Amino acid sequence: MTIDQESVKGNDPEKAVISAALTGALTTRDQCEAIPYTPQEIAEDAAAARENGAAVAHIHARTDNGSPTFDEEIYQAVHDEVRDRTDILVNFSTGALHEPVESRIEYVEGVQPDIAALNMGSMNYAKYSESREDFVFDMVFENPFNEIRDLLQAMNESGVKPELECFDTGHVGNIRPFLKSGDLEPPLNFSLIMGVLGGIPP
């Protein structure tokens, strides 16, 4: 099965969609003092991003101490705080380590963001320090097809647009069975993440 070019072509090649990734997945204030943690801080940054031309805010929810979380109440609070301040499109992460797919589905169905990131394949995921000559972190980011399908179907049923997160060329090809099954329908929304060790180089 080939991918129809019409299914991925934008309406206007001269336009770009700016997506502001406000929190990062694992970044802490020890690494960057500006990282927002609380729903209010995230919402303020989302509003500022919108004022500066961003159309989308990509968000990984945090606890007040900065730990990653998939707590539905926190995601709901983030969503509500953002909506109180701006009309930016809200894009929530669904990627996680050791987090059951059921809990990620639960918050997507409950909060119903405009967009949810859908990681399209498994990979080694690491950060290497040249100065230390060692890995800062080193993990396997698991996204089996059955979990991709379950998340995608939950997004479809909840009216949430999937953003197809592709860290490598094989992840782009992984859309084929979902196009064939009808779980994915054009127009498709891709996010091509380059430069992560374990994925495609920049």
PDB file of C-alpha atoms in Angstrom:
ATOM      1  CA  MET A   1       0.000   0.000   0.000  1.00  0.00           C
ATOM      2  CA  THR A   2       1.385   3.408  -0.966  1.00  0.00           C
ATOM      3  CA  ILE A   3       0.623   6.651   0.828  1.00  0.00           C
ATOM      4  CA  ASP A   4      -1.499   8.964  -1.299  1.00  0.00           C
ATOM      5  CA  GLN A   5       0.231  12.337  -1.563  1.00  0.00           C
ATOM      6  CA  GLU A   6      -3.123  14.096  -1.289  1.00  0.00           C
ATOM      7  CA  SER A   7      -3.565  12.670   2.218  1.00  0.00           C
ATOM      8  CA  VAL A   8      -0.499  14.479   3.554  1.00  0.00           C
ATOM      9  CA  LYS A   9      -0.431  17.635   1.420  1.00  0.00           C
ATOM     10  CA  GLY A  10      -1.289  20.908   3.147  1.00  0.00           C
ATOM     11  CA  ASN A  11      -3.665  23.467   1.697  1.00  0.00           C
ATOM     12  CA  ASP A  12      -1.007  26.165   1.368  1.00  0.00           C
ATOM     13  CA  PRO A  13       2.688  25.265   1.066  1.00  0.00           C
ATOM     14  CA  GLU A  14       3.644  28.851   1.944  1.00  0.00           C
ATOM     15  CA  LYS A  15       2.144  28.598   5.429  1.00  0.00           C
ATOM     16  CA  ALA A  16       3.663  26.962   8.492  1.00  0.00           C
ATOM     17  CA  VAL A  17       2.020  25.873  11.726  1.00  0.00           C
ATOM     18  CA  ILE A  18       4.048  26.874  14.786  1.00  0.00           C
ATOM     19  CA  SER A  19       3.705  24.446  17.671  1.00  0.00           C
ATOM     20  CA  ALA A  20       5.154  25.579  20.997  1.00  0.00           C
ATOM     21  CA  ALA A  21       6.396  22.645  23.088  1.00  0.00           C
ATOM     22  CA  LEU A  22       6.077  24.321  26.468  1.00  0.00           C
ATOM     23  CA  THR A  23       7.189  21.736  29.005  1.00  0.00           C
ATOM     24  CA  GLY A  24       9.284  19.066  27.344  1.00  0.00           C
ATOM     25  CA  ALA A  25       8.808  15.467  28.371  1.00  0.00           C
ATOM     26  CA  LEU A  26      11.499  15.161  31.044  1.00  0.00           C
ATOM     27  CA  THR A  27      13.142  18.590  31.304  1.00  0.00           C
ATOM     28  CA  THR A  28      13.358  20.046  34.814  1.00  0.00           C
ATOM     29  CA  ARG A  29      14.025  23.511  36.209  1.00  0.00           C
ATOM     30  CA  ASP A  30      17.514  22.347  37.124  1.00  0.00           C
ATOM     31  CA  GLN A  31      18.121  22.194  33.381  1.00  0.00           C
ATOM     32  CA  CYS A  32      15.991  25.200  32.364  1.00  0.00           C
ATOM     33  CA  GLU A  33      14.570  27.651  34.900  1.00  0.00           C
ATOM     34  CA  ALA A  34      11.755  28.685  32.541  1.00  0.00           C
ATOM     35  CA  ILE A  35      10.034  25.276  32.430  1.00  0.00           C
ATOM     36  CA  PRO A  36       6.419  25.668  33.629  1.00  0.00           C
ATOM     37  CA  TYR A  37       5.059  23.102  36.077  1.00  0.00           C
ATOM     38  CA  THR A  38       1.656  24.187  37.369  1.00  0.00           C
ATOM     39  CA  PRO A  39      -1.497  24.508  35.256  1.00  0.00           C
ATOM     40  CA  GLN A  40      -1.391  28.286  35.740  1.00  0.00           C
ATOM     41  CA  GLU A  41       2.250  28.537  34.633  1.00  0.00           C
ATOM     42  CA  ILE A  42       1.627  26.341  31.597  1.00  0.00           C
ATOM     43  CA  ALA A  43      -1.429  28.407  30.638  1.00  0.00           C
ATOM     44  CA  GLU A  44       0.484  31.681  30.926  1.00  0.00           C
ATOM     45  CA  ASP A  45       3.186  30.332  28.618  1.00  0.00           C
ATOM     46  CA  ALA A  46       0.532  29.062  26.193  1.00  0.00           C
ATOM     47  CA  ALA A  47      -1.052  32.516  26.041  1.00  0.00           C
ATOM     48  CA  ALA A  48       2.349  34.119  25.452  1.00  0.00           C
ATOM     49  CA  ALA A  49       3.100  31.615  22.693  1.00  0.00           C
ATOM     50  CA  ARG A  50      -0.206  32.428  21.013  1.00  0.00           C
ATOM     51  CA  GLU A  51       0.521  36.155  21.174  1.00  0.00           C
ATOM     52  CA  ASN A  52       3.824  35.458  19.427  1.00  0.00           C
ATOM     53  CA  GLY A  53       2.316  33.482  16.550  1.00  0.00           C
ATOM     54  CA  ALA A  54       2.007  29.893  17.748  1.00  0.00           C
ATOM     55  CA  ALA A  55      -1.132  28.004  16.731  1.00  0.00           C
ATOM     56  CA  VAL A  56      -0.582  24.928  18.925  1.00  0.00           C
ATOM     57  CA  ALA A  57       0.660  24.328  22.469  1.00  0.00           C
ATOM     58  CA  HIS A  58       2.168  20.854  22.955  1.00  0.00           C
ATOM     59  CA  ILE A  59       1.964  19.980  26.649  1.00  0.00           C
ATOM     60  CA  HIS A  60       3.195  17.251  28.989  1.00  0.00           C
ATOM     61  CA  ALA A  61       1.396  17.726  32.308  1.00  0.00           C
ATOM     62  CA  ARG A  62       3.439  17.959  35.511  1.00  0.00           C
ATOM     63  CA  THR A  63       2.830  17.810  39.216  1.00  0.00           C
ATOM     64  CA  ASP A  64       3.675  20.960  41.167  1.00  0.00           C
ATOM     65  CA  ASN A  65       7.166  19.583  41.822  1.00  0.00           C
ATOM     66  CA  GLY A  66       7.748  18.951  38.109  1.00  0.00           C
ATOM     67  CA  SER A  67       7.242  15.193  37.938  1.00  0.00           C
ATOM     68  CA  PRO A  68       5.537  13.939  34.753  1.00  0.00           C
ATOM     69  CA  THR A  69       1.943  12.865  35.340  1.00  0.00           C
ATOM     70  CA  PHE A  70      -1.072  11.479  33.516  1.00  0.00           C
ATOM     71  CA  ASP A  71      -3.490  12.428  36.260  1.00  0.00           C
ATOM     72  CA  GLU A  72      -6.745  13.354  34.523  1.00  0.00           C
ATOM     73  CA  GLU A  73      -7.539  16.083  37.062  1.00  0.00           C
ATOM     74  CA  ILE A  74      -4.231  17.815  36.376  1.00  0.00           C
ATOM     75  CA  TYR A  75      -4.721  17.579  32.615  1.00  0.00           C
ATOM     76  CA  GLN A  76      -8.229  18.977  33.039  1.00  0.00           C
ATOM     77  CA  ALA A  77      -6.879  21.854  35.129  1.00  0.00           C
ATOM     78  CA  VAL A  78      -4.246  22.620  32.482  1.00  0.00           C
ATOM     79  CA  HIS A  79      -6.891  22.536  29.748  1.00  0.00           C
ATOM     80  CA  ASP A  80      -9.235  24.832  31.686  1.00  0.00           C
ATOM     81  CA  GLU A  81      -6.494  27.325  32.574  1.00  0.00           C
ATOM     82  CA  VAL A  82      -5.322  27.497  28.953  1.00  0.00           C
ATOM     83  CA  ARG A  83      -8.880  27.949  27.679  1.00  0.00           C
ATOM     84  CA  ASP A  84      -9.463  30.783  30.162  1.00  0.00           C
ATOM     85  CA  ARG A  85      -6.551  32.691  28.621  1.00  0.00           C
ATOM     86  CA  THR A  86      -6.277  31.893  24.913  1.00  0.00           C
ATOM     87  CA  ASP A  87      -7.732  30.138  21.870  1.00  0.00           C
ATOM     88  CA  ILE A  88      -4.496  28.282  21.076  1.00  0.00           C
ATOM     89  CA  LEU A  89      -5.023  24.648  20.039  1.00  0.00           C
ATOM     90  CA  VAL A  90      -4.267  22.347  22.964  1.00  0.00           C
ATOM     91  CA  ASN A  91      -2.116  19.311  22.136  1.00  0.00           C
ATOM     92  CA  PHE A  92      -1.541  16.840  24.971  1.00  0.00           C
ATOM     93  CA  SER A  93       1.054  14.075  25.067  1.00  0.00           C
ATOM     94  CA  THR A  94       0.104  10.410  25.327  1.00  0.00           C
ATOM     95  CA  GLY A  95       3.664   9.067  25.371  1.00  0.00           C
ATOM     96  CA  ALA A  96       4.910   7.541  28.611  1.00  0.00           C
ATOM     97  CA  LEU A  97       7.227   5.046  30.239  1.00  0.00           C
ATOM     98  CA  HIS A  98       5.608   2.366  32.400  1.00  0.00           C
ATOM     99  CA  GLU A  99       2.194   4.067  32.217  1.00  0.00           C
ATOM    100  CA  PRO A 100      -0.672   1.731  31.256  1.00  0.00           C
ATOM    101  CA  VAL A 101      -2.355   2.633  28.001  1.00  0.00           C
ATOM    102  CA  GLU A 102      -5.696   2.554  29.826  1.00  0.00           C
ATOM    103  CA  SER A 103      -4.805   5.589  31.951  1.00  0.00           C
ATOM    104  CA  ARG A 104      -3.656   7.525  28.888  1.00  0.00           C
ATOM    105  CA  ILE A 105      -6.898   6.674  27.105  1.00  0.00           C
ATOM    106  CA  GLU A 106      -8.871   7.745  30.172  1.00  0.00           C
ATOM    107  CA  TYR A 107      -7.537  11.291  30.184  1.00  0.00           C
ATOM    108  CA  VAL A 108      -7.921  11.678  26.397  1.00  0.00           C
ATOM    109  CA  GLU A 109     -11.571  10.660  26.648  1.00  0.00           C
ATOM    110  CA  GLY A 110     -12.192  12.728  29.768  1.00  0.00           C
ATOM    111  CA  VAL A 111     -10.461  15.997  28.864  1.00  0.00           C
ATOM    112  CA  GLN A 112     -10.820  15.879  25.050  1.00  0.00           C
ATOM    113  CA  PRO A 113      -8.010  18.223  23.982  1.00  0.00           C
ATOM    114  CA  ASP A 114      -8.049  19.563  20.421  1.00  0.00           C
ATOM    115  CA  ILE A 115      -5.074  17.357  19.508  1.00  0.00           C
ATOM    116  CA  ALA A 116      -3.256  14.449  21.156  1.00  0.00           C
ATOM    117  CA  ALA A 117       0.206  13.247  20.214  1.00  0.00           C
ATOM    118  CA  LEU A 118       0.229   9.641  18.994  1.00  0.00           C
ATOM    119  CA  ASN A 119       3.672   8.030  19.003  1.00  0.00           C
ATOM    120  CA  MET A 120       3.902   5.839  15.928  1.00  0.00           C
ATOM    121  CA  GLY A 121       6.527   3.305  16.941  1.00  0.00           C
ATOM    122  CA  SER A 122       8.915   1.898  19.524  1.00  0.00           C
ATOM    123  CA  MET A 123      12.554   2.935  19.732  1.00  0.00           C
ATOM    124  CA  ASN A 124      15.689   3.220  21.815  1.00  0.00           C
ATOM    125  CA  TYR A 125      15.512   6.675  23.418  1.00  0.00           C
ATOM    126  CA  ALA A 126      18.600   8.172  25.002  1.00  0.00           C
ATOM    127  CA  LYS A 127      20.610  11.283  25.719  1.00  0.00           C
ATOM    128  CA  TYR A 128      24.399  11.038  25.580  1.00  0.00           C
ATOM    129  CA  SER A 129      26.785  13.506  27.212  1.00  0.00           C
ATOM    130  CA  GLU A 130      29.929  14.053  25.147  1.00  0.00           C
ATOM    131  CA  SER A 131      31.679  15.723  28.088  1.00  0.00           C
ATOM    132  CA  ARG A 132      30.862  12.904  30.520  1.00  0.00           C
ATOM    133  CA  GLU A 133      31.226  10.215  27.858  1.00  0.00           C
ATOM    134  CA  ASP A 134      28.169   8.542  29.297  1.00  0.00           C
ATOM    135  CA  PHE A 135      24.407   8.344  28.880  1.00  0.00           C
ATOM    136  CA  VAL A 136      22.328  10.868  30.817  1.00  0.00           C
ATOM    137  CA  PHE A 137      19.412   8.497  30.332  1.00  0.00           C
ATOM    138  CA  ASP A 138      18.895   5.357  28.279  1.00  0.00           C
ATOM    139  CA  MET A 139      15.535   3.642  27.811  1.00  0.00           C
ATOM    140  CA  VAL A 140      13.275   1.769  25.440  1.00  0.00           C
ATOM    141  CA  PHE A 141      10.243   3.832  24.424  1.00  0.00           C
ATOM    142  CA  GLU A 142       7.591   1.172  23.820  1.00  0.00           C
ATOM    143  CA  ASN A 143       4.673   1.892  21.494  1.00  0.00           C
ATOM    144  CA  PRO A 144       3.350  -1.441  20.176  1.00  0.00           C
ATOM    145  CA  PHE A 145       0.769  -1.441  17.417  1.00  0.00           C
ATOM    146  CA  ASN A 146      -2.070  -2.599  19.656  1.00  0.00           C
ATOM    147  CA  GLU A 147      -1.564   0.402  21.966  1.00  0.00           C
ATOM    148  CA  ILE A 148      -1.299   2.783  19.009  1.00  0.00           C
ATOM    149  CA  ARG A 149      -4.603   1.368  17.741  1.00  0.00           C
ATOM    150  CA  ASP A 150      -6.328   1.654  21.126  1.00  0.00           C
ATOM    151  CA  LEU A 151      -5.218   5.262  21.598  1.00  0.00           C
ATOM    152  CA  LEU A 152      -6.166   6.159  18.033  1.00  0.00           C
ATOM    153  CA  GLN A 153      -9.635   4.688  18.366  1.00  0.00           C
ATOM    154  CA  ALA A 154     -10.160   6.556  21.649  1.00  0.00           C
ATOM    155  CA  MET A 155      -9.114   9.802  19.957  1.00  0.00           C
ATOM    156  CA  ASN A 156     -11.507   9.184  17.083  1.00  0.00           C
ATOM    157  CA  GLU A 157     -14.406   8.442  19.423  1.00  0.00           C
ATOM    158  CA  SER A 158     -13.646  11.571  21.478  1.00  0.00           C
ATOM    159  CA  GLY A 159     -13.254  13.973  18.550  1.00  0.00           C
ATOM    160  CA  VAL A 160      -9.536  14.474  19.235  1.00  0.00           C
ATOM    161  CA  LYS A 161      -7.215  14.966  16.235  1.00  0.00           C
ATOM    162  CA  PRO A 162      -4.194  12.627  16.376  1.00  0.00           C
ATOM    163  CA  GLU A 163      -0.787  14.166  15.775  1.00  0.00           C
ATOM    164  CA  LEU A 164       1.385  11.401  14.340  1.00  0.00           C
ATOM    165  CA  GLU A 165       4.682  11.564  16.228  1.00  0.00           C
ATOM    166  CA  CYS A 166       7.437  10.067  14.074  1.00  0.00           C
ATOM    167  CA  PHE A 167      10.979   9.799  15.418  1.00  0.00           C
ATOM    168  CA  ASP A 168      12.269   7.729  12.496  1.00  0.00           C
ATOM    169  CA  THR A 169      11.366   6.868   8.911  1.00  0.00           C
ATOM    170  CA  GLY A 170       9.847   3.527   9.916  1.00  0.00           C
ATOM    171  CA  HIS A 171       7.363   5.352  12.117  1.00  0.00           C
ATOM    172  CA  VAL A 172       6.010   7.149   9.050  1.00  0.00           C
ATOM    173  CA  GLY A 173       5.439   3.791   7.373  1.00  0.00           C
ATOM    174  CA  ASN A 174       3.595   2.555  10.452  1.00  0.00           C
ATOM    175  CA  ILE A 175       0.554   4.613   9.483  1.00  0.00           C
ATOM    176  CA  ARG A 176      -0.282   2.178   6.662  1.00  0.00           C
ATOM    177  CA  PRO A 177      -2.323  -0.418   8.576  1.00  0.00           C
ATOM    178  CA  PHE A 178      -4.344   2.355  10.221  1.00  0.00           C
ATOM    179  CA  LEU A 179      -5.102   3.982   6.890  1.00  0.00           C
ATOM    180  CA  LYS A 180      -6.144   0.564   5.576  1.00  0.00           C
ATOM    181  CA  SER A 181      -8.426  -0.087   8.574  1.00  0.00           C
ATOM    182  CA  GLY A 182      -9.995   3.359   8.353  1.00  0.00           C
ATOM    183  CA  ASP A 183      -8.814   4.341  11.837  1.00  0.00           C
ATOM    184  CA  LEU A 184      -6.740   7.104  10.226  1.00  0.00           C
ATOM    185  CA  GLU A 185      -8.341   9.422   7.708  1.00  0.00           C
ATOM    186  CA  PRO A 186      -6.811  12.323   5.776  1.00  0.00           C
ATOM    187  CA  PRO A 187      -5.838  15.035   6.233  1.00  0.00           C
ATOM    188  CA  LEU A 188      -3.017  13.636   8.346  1.00  0.00           C
ATOM    189  CA  ASN A 189      -1.167  15.685  10.946  1.00  0.00           C
ATOM    190  CA  PHE A 190       2.505  14.692  11.278  1.00  0.00           C
ATOM    191  CA  SER A 191       5.148  15.786  13.756  1.00  0.00           C
ATOM    192  CA  LEU A 192       8.629  14.755  12.609  1.00  0.00           C
ATOM    193  CA  ILE A 193      10.953  14.683  15.625  1.00  0.00           C
ATOM    194  CA  MET A 194      14.611  14.719  14.622  1.00  0.00           C
ATOM    195  CA  GLY A 195      17.751  14.607  16.715  1.00  0.00           C
ATOM    196  CA  VAL A 196      16.709  12.218  19.495  1.00  0.00           C
ATOM    197  CA  LEU A 197      19.403   9.587  20.004  1.00  0.00           C
ATOM    198  CA  GLY A 198      17.787   6.377  18.789  1.00  0.00           C
ATOM    199  CA  GLY A 199      15.791   8.177  16.107  1.00  0.00           C
ATOM    200  CA  ILE A 200      16.609   9.925  12.860  1.00  0.00           C
ATOM    201  CA  PRO A 201      19.478  12.465  13.014  1.00  0.00           C
ATOM    202  CA  PRO A 202      18.752  16.156  12.338  1.00  0.00           C
TER     203      PRO A 202
END
